[in-house]
């Protein structure tokens, strides 16, 4: 009499065949998934959201100054008066009225654009994803500043791009290093698809590229025929009130400009855009339709209503003042409390300070002990594709109150001083392997 195998036996046999793998599908995934990893910022959220922890880690916009009564009334009118449109499918390229308004939003940066060349996206992150999808074949090179935006790096890796970093200093991307990087990549026989840059109030470095350097970078890329992807989520948030002239303002064919309403209105609507040369725009729309069919009509119309029915530039000014107060609190605290050997950038806009630790201190190794001391930051290694940045960290001042920022910097300074004392006593081993303080990893709750 034959025996029938039970479902339990089949499961056991499958587990035996795959050994001790936690994921039995691992051999079935596409090769490109090997580049998909959780960012170090995501792993911090479980700890950083605890009320006792001062989080200087996340770049969450502070919407406390947003007039929620106005937004609520606007949303009610949108549903009751335009609900049949707002709750329906929309255009794959984006709402035509909103695209016209986006052209107005870009005008302070010197950009004169046509609405037909704007593609509305689900946040600026989708714009980066679509651009990478339509340009990158496995092994193609993307040039990116060192450091660079962590989520962009993750997107580039997920499409199997090779990321080549270009050196920055306190004034942003160094043009001569860009020239050298282009030459080195091409000498190695590789194909450069684009340069990714955040020239205004950089994430994570906090620096801003001067106009002279912007012109140099543009000219270098023109001569080398390298496309520029200019990511500009913070351009309107300069603390002196002036908006830096976008690189795209001086060349409509060499630059794809990416923008977002997350920092100047509210991130929950997830509305961004890409302004691209006509041929690129066609590919972006096709890629967007294949991805989401159409970006959410309700979110687009909500942003459009806000822009048309509210003094959005006055609101941006309010945001600038709020972030300036927080920036000042962080810089004053750093000046007062940081030990000798540490240095940091002094942003003139945006959300971030880039802090470099004294020689021999590893920001990633120190993070569990910082969390134990109830302060969180993002280690610098998150912002490099090549493992660099161990001595650095990104500090965000956009969300905490000035009082919380000062307290967070005080706690951080204490941890750094302890690390320095430990290193002085035990050497490098001691600071990395401090006995008795093996705190949980920051992604453990």
Short mmCIF file of C-alpha atoms in Angstrom, two decimals:
data_model
loop_
_atom_site.label_atom_id
_atom_site.label_comp_id
_atom_site.label_asym_id
_atom_site.label_seq_id
_atom_site.Cartn_x
_atom_site.Cartn_y
_atom_site.Cartn_z
CA UNK A 1 0.00 0.00 0.00
CA UNK A 2 1.58 3.32 -1.10
CA UNK A 3 2.01 6.18 1.35
CA UNK A 4 0.82 9.68 0.49
CA UNK A 5 3.09 12.54 1.52
CA UNK A 6 1.49 14.91 3.99
CA UNK A 7 1.58 18.74 3.66
CA UNK A 8 3.76 18.79 6.76
CA UNK A 9 6.27 16.42 5.12
CA UNK A 10 6.34 18.60 1.98
CA UNK A 11 7.03 21.67 4.09
CA UNK A 12 9.75 19.85 6.00
CA UNK A 13 11.33 18.57 2.79
CA UNK A 14 11.30 22.08 1.30
CA UNK A 15 12.93 23.47 4.41
CA UNK A 16 15.57 20.76 4.29
CA UNK A 17 16.24 21.51 0.63
CA UNK A 18 16.84 25.16 1.38
CA UNK A 19 18.88 24.49 4.50
CA UNK A 20 18.48 27.13 7.19
CA UNK A 21 17.37 29.91 4.87
CA UNK A 22 14.90 32.33 6.33
CA UNK A 23 13.62 33.17 2.84
CA UNK A 24 12.83 30.13 0.72
CA UNK A 25 12.29 32.37 -2.32
CA UNK A 26 15.81 33.75 -2.32
CA UNK A 27 16.84 31.87 -5.50
CA UNK A 28 13.81 33.13 -7.39
CA UNK A 29 14.27 36.88 -6.99
CA UNK A 30 15.62 39.00 -9.82
CA UNK A 31 19.30 39.85 -9.60
CA UNK A 32 18.49 43.52 -9.14
CA UNK A 33 16.86 42.82 -5.75
CA UNK A 34 20.33 42.15 -4.35
CA UNK A 35 20.83 45.92 -4.32
CA UNK A 36 17.65 46.51 -2.30
CA UNK A 37 18.52 47.09 1.33
CA UNK A 38 16.85 48.92 4.19
CA UNK A 39 18.31 52.37 4.72
CA UNK A 40 19.97 53.22 8.00
CA UNK A 41 17.40 55.97 8.52
CA UNK A 42 14.54 53.48 8.44
CA UNK A 43 16.19 51.25 11.01
CA UNK A 44 16.33 54.19 13.42
CA UNK A 45 12.63 54.98 13.42
CA UNK A 46 11.59 52.41 16.02
CA UNK A 47 13.96 53.91 18.57
CA UNK A 48 13.96 57.55 17.49
CA UNK A 49 10.18 57.79 17.82
CA UNK A 50 10.29 57.04 21.54
CA UNK A 51 9.35 60.19 23.50
CA UNK A 52 12.41 59.95 25.75
CA UNK A 53 14.78 59.98 22.77
CA UNK A 54 15.73 63.29 21.17
CA UNK A 55 15.79 62.43 17.49
CA UNK A 56 18.23 64.45 15.42
CA UNK A 57 17.98 61.72 12.80
CA UNK A 58 14.90 61.99 10.61
CA UNK A 59 14.26 64.74 8.10
CA UNK A 60 10.53 64.96 8.81
CA UNK A 61 9.14 68.39 7.84
CA UNK A 62 7.58 70.33 10.68
CA UNK A 63 4.00 71.10 9.68
CA UNK A 64 3.02 72.63 13.04
CA UNK A 65 2.91 76.02 11.35
CA UNK A 66 0.50 74.85 8.66
CA UNK A 67 -3.02 76.40 8.99
CA UNK A 68 -4.89 73.12 9.43
CA UNK A 69 -8.25 74.89 9.55
CA UNK A 70 -7.60 76.31 6.10
CA UNK A 71 -6.40 72.96 4.80
CA UNK A 72 -9.40 71.18 6.35
CA UNK A 73 -11.87 73.61 4.79
CA UNK A 74 -10.11 73.29 1.46
CA UNK A 75 -10.32 69.48 1.60
CA UNK A 76 -14.02 69.63 2.46
CA UNK A 77 -14.73 71.91 -0.48
CA UNK A 78 -12.66 69.69 -2.76
CA UNK A 79 -14.77 66.65 -1.95
CA UNK A 80 -18.18 68.36 -1.91
CA UNK A 81 -17.64 70.54 -4.98
CA UNK A 82 -15.16 68.61 -7.12
CA UNK A 83 -15.42 65.10 -5.72
CA UNK A 84 -16.46 63.50 -9.02
CA UNK A 85 -13.12 64.63 -10.47
CA UNK A 86 -10.90 64.45 -7.40
CA UNK A 87 -11.91 60.86 -6.59
CA UNK A 88 -11.56 59.57 -10.15
CA UNK A 89 -8.63 58.50 -12.30
CA UNK A 90 -6.64 61.39 -13.73
CA UNK A 91 -3.97 62.08 -16.30
CA UNK A 92 -0.84 59.98 -16.33
CA UNK A 93 1.22 63.15 -16.73
CA UNK A 94 -0.61 64.98 -13.98
CA UNK A 95 -3.38 67.53 -13.65
CA UNK A 96 -2.91 70.30 -16.26
CA UNK A 97 -3.73 73.13 -13.84
CA UNK A 98 -1.28 71.82 -11.27
CA UNK A 99 1.43 71.56 -13.92
CA UNK A 100 0.89 75.23 -14.74
CA UNK A 101 1.13 76.10 -11.05
CA UNK A 102 4.33 74.06 -10.71
CA UNK A 103 5.85 76.30 -13.38
CA UNK A 104 5.00 79.26 -11.11
CA UNK A 105 6.56 77.50 -8.12
CA UNK A 106 9.81 77.01 -10.06
CA UNK A 107 9.99 80.60 -11.27
CA UNK A 108 11.74 82.02 -8.16
CA UNK A 109 14.64 79.67 -8.97
CA UNK A 110 14.95 81.33 -12.39
CA UNK A 111 13.22 78.54 -14.31
CA UNK A 112 10.95 79.43 -17.20
CA UNK A 113 9.20 76.22 -18.20
CA UNK A 114 6.20 74.99 -20.15
CA UNK A 115 3.59 72.85 -18.37
CA UNK A 116 3.85 70.24 -21.13
CA UNK A 117 7.37 69.40 -19.93
CA UNK A 118 6.27 68.77 -16.32
CA UNK A 119 5.40 65.26 -15.13
CA UNK A 120 3.67 65.03 -11.75
CA UNK A 121 4.90 62.15 -9.60
CA UNK A 122 4.10 60.47 -6.29
CA UNK A 123 6.65 62.51 -4.38
CA UNK A 124 10.03 63.41 -5.82
CA UNK A 125 11.24 59.92 -4.91
CA UNK A 126 9.08 58.44 -7.67
CA UNK A 127 10.64 60.91 -10.10
CA UNK A 128 14.11 59.60 -9.16
CA UNK A 129 12.90 56.02 -9.53
CA UNK A 130 11.42 56.68 -12.96
CA UNK A 131 14.52 58.47 -14.18
CA UNK A 132 16.72 55.62 -13.01
CA UNK A 133 14.42 53.09 -14.65
CA UNK A 134 14.46 54.75 -18.06
CA UNK A 135 18.21 55.48 -18.14
CA UNK A 136 20.04 52.74 -16.28
CA UNK A 137 21.18 49.38 -17.55
CA UNK A 138 23.06 47.14 -15.09
CA UNK A 139 26.62 48.40 -14.71
CA UNK A 140 25.94 51.94 -15.94
CA UNK A 141 27.50 54.68 -13.84
CA UNK A 142 25.70 57.40 -11.90
CA UNK A 143 27.90 60.17 -10.56
CA UNK A 144 26.78 61.42 -7.15
CA UNK A 145 28.15 63.81 -4.57
CA UNK A 146 30.00 62.39 -1.58
CA UNK A 147 27.96 62.23 0.61
CA UNK A 148 24.61 61.92 -1.16
CA UNK A 149 20.91 61.43 -0.38
CA UNK A 150 20.52 58.00 1.17
CA UNK A 151 17.23 57.03 -0.52
CA UNK A 152 18.48 58.08 -3.95
CA UNK A 153 21.50 55.82 -3.44
CA UNK A 154 19.16 52.95 -2.58
CA UNK A 155 17.15 53.56 -5.74
CA UNK A 156 20.27 53.64 -7.90
CA UNK A 157 21.53 50.39 -6.38
CA UNK A 158 18.18 48.69 -6.91
CA UNK A 159 18.56 49.22 -10.66
CA UNK A 160 22.12 47.83 -10.51
CA UNK A 161 23.84 51.13 -11.23
CA UNK A 162 27.46 51.64 -10.27
CA UNK A 163 27.65 54.76 -8.11
CA UNK A 164 30.82 56.83 -8.39
CA UNK A 165 31.13 59.55 -5.80
CA UNK A 166 32.48 63.03 -6.50
CA UNK A 167 34.16 64.97 -3.72
CA UNK A 168 32.45 67.86 -1.98
CA UNK A 169 33.81 70.57 0.28
CA UNK A 170 32.12 73.26 2.38
CA UNK A 171 30.93 74.90 -0.84
CA UNK A 172 29.43 71.80 -2.41
CA UNK A 173 30.48 69.72 -5.39
CA UNK A 174 34.09 70.39 -6.45
CA UNK A 175 34.12 70.99 -10.23
CA UNK A 176 37.67 69.74 -10.77
CA UNK A 177 36.87 66.49 -8.96
CA UNK A 178 33.85 66.10 -11.25
CA UNK A 179 36.05 66.52 -14.31
CA UNK A 180 38.47 63.92 -12.95
CA UNK A 181 35.67 61.46 -12.13
CA UNK A 182 34.24 61.67 -15.65
CA UNK A 183 37.67 61.06 -17.15
CA UNK A 184 38.39 58.12 -14.83
CA UNK A 185 35.07 56.40 -15.48
CA UNK A 186 35.42 56.71 -19.23
CA UNK A 187 39.03 55.55 -19.13
CA UNK A 188 37.71 52.41 -17.44
CA UNK A 189 35.35 51.88 -20.38
CA UNK A 190 32.15 52.51 -18.43
CA UNK A 191 29.09 54.51 -19.44
CA UNK A 192 27.98 57.52 -17.41
CA UNK A 193 24.24 58.07 -17.59
CA UNK A 194 23.86 61.13 -15.37
CA UNK A 195 25.17 63.25 -12.52
CA UNK A 196 22.85 63.36 -9.50
CA UNK A 197 23.19 66.54 -7.45
CA UNK A 198 21.40 68.48 -4.71
CA UNK A 199 22.97 71.92 -5.16
CA UNK A 200 20.81 73.90 -2.71
CA UNK A 201 20.89 73.18 1.06
CA UNK A 202 22.21 69.71 0.46
CA UNK A 203 20.88 66.54 2.08
CA UNK A 204 22.85 65.44 4.09
CA UNK A 205 25.72 67.95 3.98
CA UNK A 206 23.73 71.17 4.41
CA UNK A 207 25.97 73.09 1.98
CA UNK A 208 24.97 75.14 -1.06
CA UNK A 209 26.75 75.25 -4.40
CA UNK A 210 27.74 78.85 -5.30
CA UNK A 211 26.57 80.24 -8.63
CA UNK A 212 30.06 80.21 -10.13
CA UNK A 213 30.42 76.51 -9.39
CA UNK A 214 26.97 75.81 -10.80
CA UNK A 215 28.08 77.35 -14.06
CA UNK A 216 31.30 75.30 -13.99
CA UNK A 217 29.45 72.05 -13.28
CA UNK A 218 27.02 72.74 -16.10
CA UNK A 219 29.83 73.51 -18.55
CA UNK A 220 31.76 70.36 -17.59
CA UNK A 221 28.64 68.26 -18.16
CA UNK A 222 27.92 70.00 -21.45
CA UNK A 223 31.41 69.29 -22.72
CA UNK A 224 31.26 65.67 -21.56
CA UNK A 225 27.62 65.25 -22.68
CA UNK A 226 26.54 64.10 -19.21
CA UNK A 227 22.92 64.67 -18.19
CA UNK A 228 22.37 66.44 -14.84
CA UNK A 229 19.57 65.38 -12.50
CA UNK A 230 19.06 68.37 -10.21
CA UNK A 231 17.14 67.48 -7.06
CA UNK A 232 15.82 70.65 -5.41
CA UNK A 233 13.39 69.97 -2.54
CA UNK A 234 14.81 72.72 -0.30
CA UNK A 235 15.47 75.58 -2.74
CA UNK A 236 12.70 77.82 -1.38
CA UNK A 237 13.84 77.31 2.22
CA UNK A 238 16.89 79.58 2.31
CA UNK A 239 17.19 81.59 5.49
CA UNK A 240 18.20 84.82 3.79
CA UNK A 241 15.02 84.73 1.70
CA UNK A 242 16.84 84.49 -1.62
CA UNK A 243 16.24 81.48 -3.83
CA UNK A 244 19.41 80.08 -5.46
CA UNK A 245 19.28 80.08 -9.23
CA UNK A 246 18.71 76.52 -10.38
CA UNK A 247 21.16 74.87 -12.77
CA UNK A 248 18.11 74.07 -14.92
CA UNK A 249 17.49 77.82 -15.31
CA UNK A 250 20.52 78.01 -17.62
CA UNK A 251 19.98 74.88 -19.71
CA UNK A 252 16.69 73.20 -20.57
CA UNK A 253 18.26 70.28 -22.46
CA UNK A 254 21.14 69.24 -20.22
CA UNK A 255 19.19 69.15 -16.94
CA UNK A 256 16.25 67.24 -15.49
CA UNK A 257 14.89 69.20 -12.53
CA UNK A 258 13.13 67.35 -9.71
CA UNK A 259 10.95 69.11 -7.13
CA UNK A 260 8.54 68.35 -4.31
CA UNK A 261 5.77 69.87 -2.19
CA UNK A 262 6.75 67.76 0.81
CA UNK A 263 8.98 70.44 2.33
CA UNK A 264 7.03 73.56 1.33
CA UNK A 265 3.49 72.29 1.94
CA UNK A 266 2.94 68.85 3.47
CA UNK A 267 4.62 65.48 2.88
CA UNK A 268 1.44 63.47 3.39
CA UNK A 269 0.08 64.39 -0.04
CA UNK A 270 3.09 62.79 -1.77
CA UNK A 271 3.21 65.16 -4.72
CA UNK A 272 6.41 65.89 -6.61
CA UNK A 273 7.43 66.47 -10.19
CA UNK A 274 10.10 66.23 -12.83
CA UNK A 275 10.77 68.93 -15.40
CA UNK A 276 12.52 67.25 -18.31
CA UNK A 277 13.48 67.79 -21.94
CA UNK A 278 10.58 66.85 -24.20
CA UNK A 279 11.90 63.45 -25.28
CA UNK A 280 12.74 62.45 -21.69
CA UNK A 281 9.33 63.65 -20.53
CA UNK A 282 7.66 61.25 -22.98
CA UNK A 283 9.54 58.32 -21.47
CA UNK A 284 8.77 59.51 -17.92
CA UNK A 285 5.04 59.58 -18.62
CA UNK A 286 5.12 56.08 -20.10
CA UNK A 287 7.13 54.77 -17.15
CA UNK A 288 4.76 56.47 -14.70
CA UNK A 289 1.70 54.99 -16.38
CA UNK A 290 3.28 51.54 -16.25
CA UNK A 291 4.04 52.04 -12.55
CA UNK A 292 0.93 53.70 -11.09
CA UNK A 293 -1.33 54.31 -14.13
CA UNK A 294 -1.76 57.86 -12.90
CA UNK A 295 -0.55 59.74 -9.83
CA UNK A 296 -3.33 60.27 -7.25
CA UNK A 297 -5.79 62.83 -8.60
CA UNK A 298 -7.05 63.74 -5.12
CA UNK A 299 -3.59 64.68 -3.86
CA UNK A 300 -2.86 66.70 -6.98
CA UNK A 301 -6.10 68.66 -6.79
CA UNK A 302 -5.61 69.24 -3.07
CA UNK A 303 -2.20 70.79 -3.73
CA UNK A 304 -3.64 72.79 -6.62
CA UNK A 305 -6.43 74.15 -4.42
CA UNK A 306 -3.89 75.09 -1.77
CA UNK A 307 -1.72 76.97 -4.26
CA UNK A 308 -4.67 78.85 -5.77
CA UNK A 309 -6.58 79.57 -2.55
CA UNK A 310 -3.82 80.28 -0.05
CA UNK A 311 -0.83 82.63 0.13
CA UNK A 312 1.64 79.77 -0.22
CA UNK A 313 4.68 82.04 -0.48
CA UNK A 314 3.80 83.63 2.88
CA UNK A 315 3.50 80.11 4.28
CA UNK A 316 6.94 79.24 2.91
CA UNK A 317 8.29 82.35 4.63
CA UNK A 318 6.79 81.14 7.91
CA UNK A 319 8.47 77.76 7.41
CA UNK A 320 11.79 79.48 6.71
CA UNK A 321 11.60 81.44 9.94
CA UNK A 322 10.73 78.33 11.94
CA UNK A 323 13.60 76.33 10.45
CA UNK A 324 16.00 79.25 10.85
CA UNK A 325 15.23 79.36 14.60
CA UNK A 326 15.94 75.64 14.85
CA UNK A 327 19.11 75.92 12.78
CA UNK A 328 20.34 78.68 15.08
CA UNK A 329 19.59 76.56 18.14
CA UNK A 330 21.60 73.66 16.75
CA UNK A 331 24.61 75.74 15.68
CA UNK A 332 24.70 77.57 19.02
CA UNK A 333 24.55 74.28 20.90
CA UNK A 334 27.27 72.75 18.74
CA UNK A 335 29.46 75.81 19.24
CA UNK A 336 28.96 75.66 23.01
CA UNK A 337 29.12 71.91 23.65
CA UNK A 338 31.07 69.98 21.03
CA UNK A 339 34.55 68.82 22.05
CA UNK A 340 37.69 69.91 20.25
CA UNK A 341 38.35 68.04 17.04
CA UNK A 342 34.73 68.00 15.90
CA UNK A 343 33.65 70.26 13.05
CA UNK A 344 30.43 70.81 11.16
CA UNK A 345 28.81 72.63 8.26
CA UNK A 346 26.83 75.84 8.77
CA UNK A 347 23.77 75.60 6.52
CA UNK A 348 22.08 78.70 5.14
CA UNK A 349 18.84 76.83 4.47
CA UNK A 350 17.23 73.42 4.46
CA UNK A 351 17.16 70.85 7.26
CA UNK A 352 20.63 69.45 7.98
CA UNK A 353 24.04 69.84 9.57
CA UNK A 354 26.88 67.47 8.65
CA UNK A 355 29.05 66.78 11.70
CA UNK A 356 32.52 65.24 11.48
CA UNK A 357 33.78 63.63 14.68
CA UNK A 358 37.23 63.85 16.23
CA UNK A 359 39.85 61.54 14.76
CA UNK A 360 39.31 57.87 15.57
CA UNK A 361 35.61 58.03 16.54
CA UNK A 362 33.24 55.84 14.50
CA UNK A 363 29.72 57.29 14.31
CA UNK A 364 28.08 53.99 13.42
CA UNK A 365 29.80 52.06 16.20
CA UNK A 366 28.86 54.83 18.63
CA UNK A 367 25.17 54.90 17.68
CA UNK A 368 23.88 52.20 20.09
CA UNK A 369 25.52 54.03 22.97
CA UNK A 370 24.04 57.33 21.81
CA UNK A 371 20.59 55.73 21.76
CA UNK A 372 21.25 54.44 25.28
CA UNK A 373 21.92 58.08 26.16
CA UNK A 374 18.57 58.96 24.51
CA UNK A 375 19.74 60.78 21.41
CA UNK A 376 19.64 59.59 17.79
CA UNK A 377 21.36 60.63 14.56
CA UNK A 378 22.11 59.05 11.18
CA UNK A 379 25.66 57.70 10.74
CA UNK A 380 27.58 59.10 7.79
CA UNK A 381 28.08 55.70 6.18
CA UNK A 382 24.40 55.73 5.16
CA UNK A 383 25.15 58.49 2.65
CA UNK A 384 27.99 56.77 0.80
CA UNK A 385 27.86 53.85 -1.61
CA UNK A 386 31.46 52.88 -0.90
CA UNK A 387 31.60 52.52 2.90
CA UNK A 388 33.09 55.93 3.63
CA UNK A 389 31.71 58.41 6.15
CA UNK A 390 32.49 56.51 9.36
CA UNK A 391 33.59 59.68 11.20
CA UNK A 392 30.54 61.69 10.16
CA UNK A 393 26.86 61.97 10.95
CA UNK A 394 23.82 63.86 9.74
CA UNK A 395 21.99 65.97 12.31
CA UNK A 396 18.51 67.20 11.49
CA UNK A 397 17.06 70.31 13.13
CA UNK A 398 13.80 70.57 11.21
CA UNK A 399 11.41 68.80 13.59
CA UNK A 400 12.43 69.12 17.28
CA UNK A 401 11.81 72.31 19.21
CA UNK A 402 14.85 74.52 19.88
CA UNK A 403 14.86 73.32 23.50
CA UNK A 404 14.88 69.67 22.43
CA UNK A 405 17.63 70.39 19.92
CA UNK A 406 19.85 71.88 22.63
CA UNK A 407 19.19 68.93 24.90
CA UNK A 408 19.89 66.49 22.10
CA UNK A 409 23.21 68.13 21.28
CA UNK A 410 24.10 68.11 25.00
CA UNK A 411 23.48 64.37 25.20
CA UNK A 412 25.38 63.77 21.97
CA UNK A 413 28.37 65.78 23.18
CA UNK A 414 28.47 63.66 26.34
CA UNK A 415 28.58 60.46 24.29
CA UNK A 416 31.35 61.80 22.05
CA UNK A 417 33.41 62.87 25.06
CA UNK A 418 32.98 59.41 26.58
CA UNK A 419 34.13 57.83 23.32
CA UNK A 420 37.18 60.08 23.25
CA UNK A 421 38.06 59.17 26.85
CA UNK A 422 37.58 55.49 26.07
CA UNK A 423 39.82 55.70 23.03
CA UNK A 424 42.48 57.58 24.98
CA UNK A 425 42.45 54.83 27.60
CA UNK A 426 42.01 51.65 25.56
CA UNK A 427 42.76 52.65 21.96
CA UNK A 428 40.56 51.96 18.95
CA UNK A 429 39.41 48.59 20.34
CA UNK A 430 37.92 50.21 23.39
CA UNK A 431 35.75 52.73 21.53
CA UNK A 432 34.36 50.04 19.22
CA UNK A 433 33.94 47.29 21.84
CA UNK A 434 33.03 49.15 24.99
CA UNK A 435 32.40 46.49 27.65
CA UNK A 436 29.15 46.52 29.56
CA UNK A 437 27.30 48.84 27.14
CA UNK A 438 26.22 46.56 24.32
CA UNK A 439 22.96 48.37 23.68
CA UNK A 440 20.35 46.87 21.35
CA UNK A 441 20.71 47.66 17.70
CA UNK A 442 18.70 50.77 16.78
CA UNK A 443 16.12 48.76 14.81
CA UNK A 444 15.07 46.80 17.90
CA UNK A 445 12.11 48.07 19.87
#
